[in-house]
Amino acid sequence: MVDTPPINELSDRARQLLRTLVESYIREGQPVGSRTLSRTAGLDLSAASIRNIMADLEDMGLVSSPHTSAGRIPTPAGYRLFVDSLLEIKPLDSREVQSLRERLRPDLETKVLVESASGLLSAVTQMAGMVRVPRHEHAELRQIEFMKLSERRVLVILVMNKNEVQNRILELDRDYSAGELQQMANYLNDRVVGRDLVSVRQQLLREMKAVREHMNSLMLAAIELGEQAVAADKDADDVVLAGQFHLLDYAELTSVEKLRQLFEAFTEKREILGLLDKCISAQGVQIFIGQESGHRILDDYSVVTAPYEVGGHVVGVLGVIGPTRMPYDRVIPIVDITARLLGAALNSRS
Amino acid sequence: MVDTPPINELSDRARQLLRTLVESYIREGQPVGSRTLSRTAGLDLSAASIRNIMADLEDMGLVSSPHTSAGRIPTPAGYRLFVDSLLEIKPLDSREVQSLRERLRPDLETKVLVESASGLLSAVTQMAGMVRVPRHEHAELRQIEFMKLSERRVLVILVMNKNEVQNRILELDRDYSAGELQQMANYLNDRVVGRDLVSVRQQLLREMKAVREHMNSLMLAAIELGEQAVAADKDADDVVLAGQFHLLDYAELTSVEKLRQLFEAFTEKREILGLLDKCISAQGVQIFIGQESGHRILDDYSVVTAPYEVGGHVVGVLGVIGPTRMPYDRVIPIVDITARLLGAALNSRS
DNA sequence: GATTAGCACTCTTGCAGGCAGAGTGCTAAA
DNA sequence: TTTAGCACTCTGCCTGCAAGAGTGCTAATC
């Protein structure tokens, strides 16, 4: 005799109860008792019946009580079930969407745009916002220029689109004159402009191998230089964070040390970057509750992410970090929309 | 009869006592009682005598007790006296200096250098580090170039020295051809290279007024463009922070709200910038204890700053923020040396 | 068979009292 | 002038107690 049915056979009543419980706990932050639930769940059951159902939920590992007589709080599994099948997402107010759109204008520089997105996520959700900076592998190179800085240093300017310019300083193995540099740039521009960085690089490597002996040395140098220029994307490993301080609001005073570690991770960024990079291959909004992220530091937090696309390619991920009891019904659409708007803004500028 | 002499007549005994007290409190973080002091102050006095002297110190407002029987802690005035006339600065270990020097290598890009300095301050002191980014008014302009991005957008490249390049995107009022832009750049380069930004700007404004009618319109446009390019230093209002999370270590759990405000200020940066800009005109290390900084947010903290120079001009300020009971004898020389090293690194690259 | 009322039980929270420890201020003696 | 001694005061910690909230179980009810 099985008296605790598998989760997918949860009765409607139990589901409704869990839902009310999670909603209440997210709102109030206090363990929810049977009495409160019997009043608010809209099920017309007495507190005693509620208690029976709650005992079942506890057996299934969906809720737990901090101590004998303190009401129940959702477990990570409870949040998971809630998010997966009980949550009703509120569509965002169209004014809110409009306001977001206005702050992510396509004519902003990429860096400003990314920082705005992160800041918006944080401001709107009152939690920490984060944006993985866009990768450029599929961005078209518009123009490449060299500029001599000193004897063996040259500034490389890569024009990606009308709002984005990257530059890098390269050390050369010998001195090139301004004229030579200009020739090299012309040579490269003829060959690579209009392609994305990946294929530019492939082509350069191919040319370098294939026709090494047939070319004059300047052109060979040009190819090498171009290859170096395209190779090192100095911003590639970056993530822009915002509003970390909001997390202090949710901090239980017990765990200052945990919080410290989290803030240290925010400074280091490596951990956050790892998390975001894992999400880059997924589609749509992803939610990590508690330990699901696989990063110890985030055990007590939830993370909501969404990838954003430019020209049909996912180029980055953004999201928020907040307490496990965050208002998922609001946060999910916010993250979703922000990802779309950021993608759109980056896209409409080529 | 005056039985509490003015501060500058403090007896040697009392001074010695205050010094031991402050040192002990900085080390332990606990109020210091008369018994402890009688053992550690090296004065060969009984606890009872110590108590008499401490009562005098309390009358003078140099120490206070959190409650009736809890020993004394220094007041801000006590710290001030301690820092001004009791503190013996430990010169830094020469290995430490060497290690700092190695991490502030002159061949790094300015931005990297500044971030390193901030990170070092934070890592070495275990508090929050901050660096006001260098102003460029007195930096020599080496070269100026224009590059067309799209119809009315042009990228301006200012080469400052061999490790620093700035660029800005400007909107133009009409379309200029690449050739025209090149001519304009040549015209400007002939005229402004080798001068600092301030005099470049002055000269351009002068020329613009004086010979407006005698010039052809392209040259006038060049001057206007150059003026715009030199005018807007987009990084001018920036400060680089590091290691804010260290402050969580010293946080008394009572004041999470205070801490939150401080972290918010770190994100905003405006307040920090204001503080640092006040210090830019002073010479040498400055110390603000508690409210002395004049910024509410920093009431419970102390700030140690020092300006750094390039070519004889102060171009920025750096410093640390930490608890009032920070180890001043170590922090002061660290801030001092870091300022000198950063200045030296920036200087030796022109 | 499902639901509910009732009751004993458990745990938290807040408050009051008691006690040890640390440190002070004052006074009188050295 | 310095010190010993003593009364005093505060904190921190424990204990006990009562109220409140919530539970689990059982027996009665629909």
XYZ file of C-alpha atoms (C1' of nucleotides) in Angstrom, chain A residues 20-37 39-40 54 63-74 79 325, chain C residues 12-13, chain D residues 21-23:
40
model
C -0.713 29.231 -1.443
C 1.965 28.300 1.038
C 4.819 29.244 -1.268
C 3.126 32.475 -2.301
C 2.530 33.416 1.278
C 6.073 32.600 2.321
C 7.501 34.578 -0.585
C 5.371 37.532 0.400
C 5.810 37.448 4.165
C 9.040 35.572 4.743
C 7.460 33.817 7.726
C 6.726 30.097 8.151
C 3.095 29.481 7.302
C 0.813 27.644 9.735
C -2.234 25.525 9.062
C -4.557 28.150 10.474
C -3.386 30.858 8.117
C -3.643 28.491 5.183
C -8.151 31.060 5.923
C -6.275 32.081 2.777
C 0.838 19.379 5.032
C 7.958 21.628 2.734
C 9.642 21.528 6.113
C 9.315 23.188 9.477
C 12.205 25.019 11.086
C 11.060 23.575 14.408
C 8.171 21.678 15.898
C 5.619 24.407 16.048
C 6.598 26.988 13.538
C 4.516 26.445 10.460
C 6.046 25.226 7.196
C 8.394 26.741 4.676
C 9.025 25.424 1.162
C 10.075 25.799 -4.900
C 12.051 33.268 -1.774
C 9.611 29.972 20.331
C 9.526 34.448 22.351
C 1.518 29.584 17.810
C 1.357 25.396 15.637
C 1.509 20.563 15.439
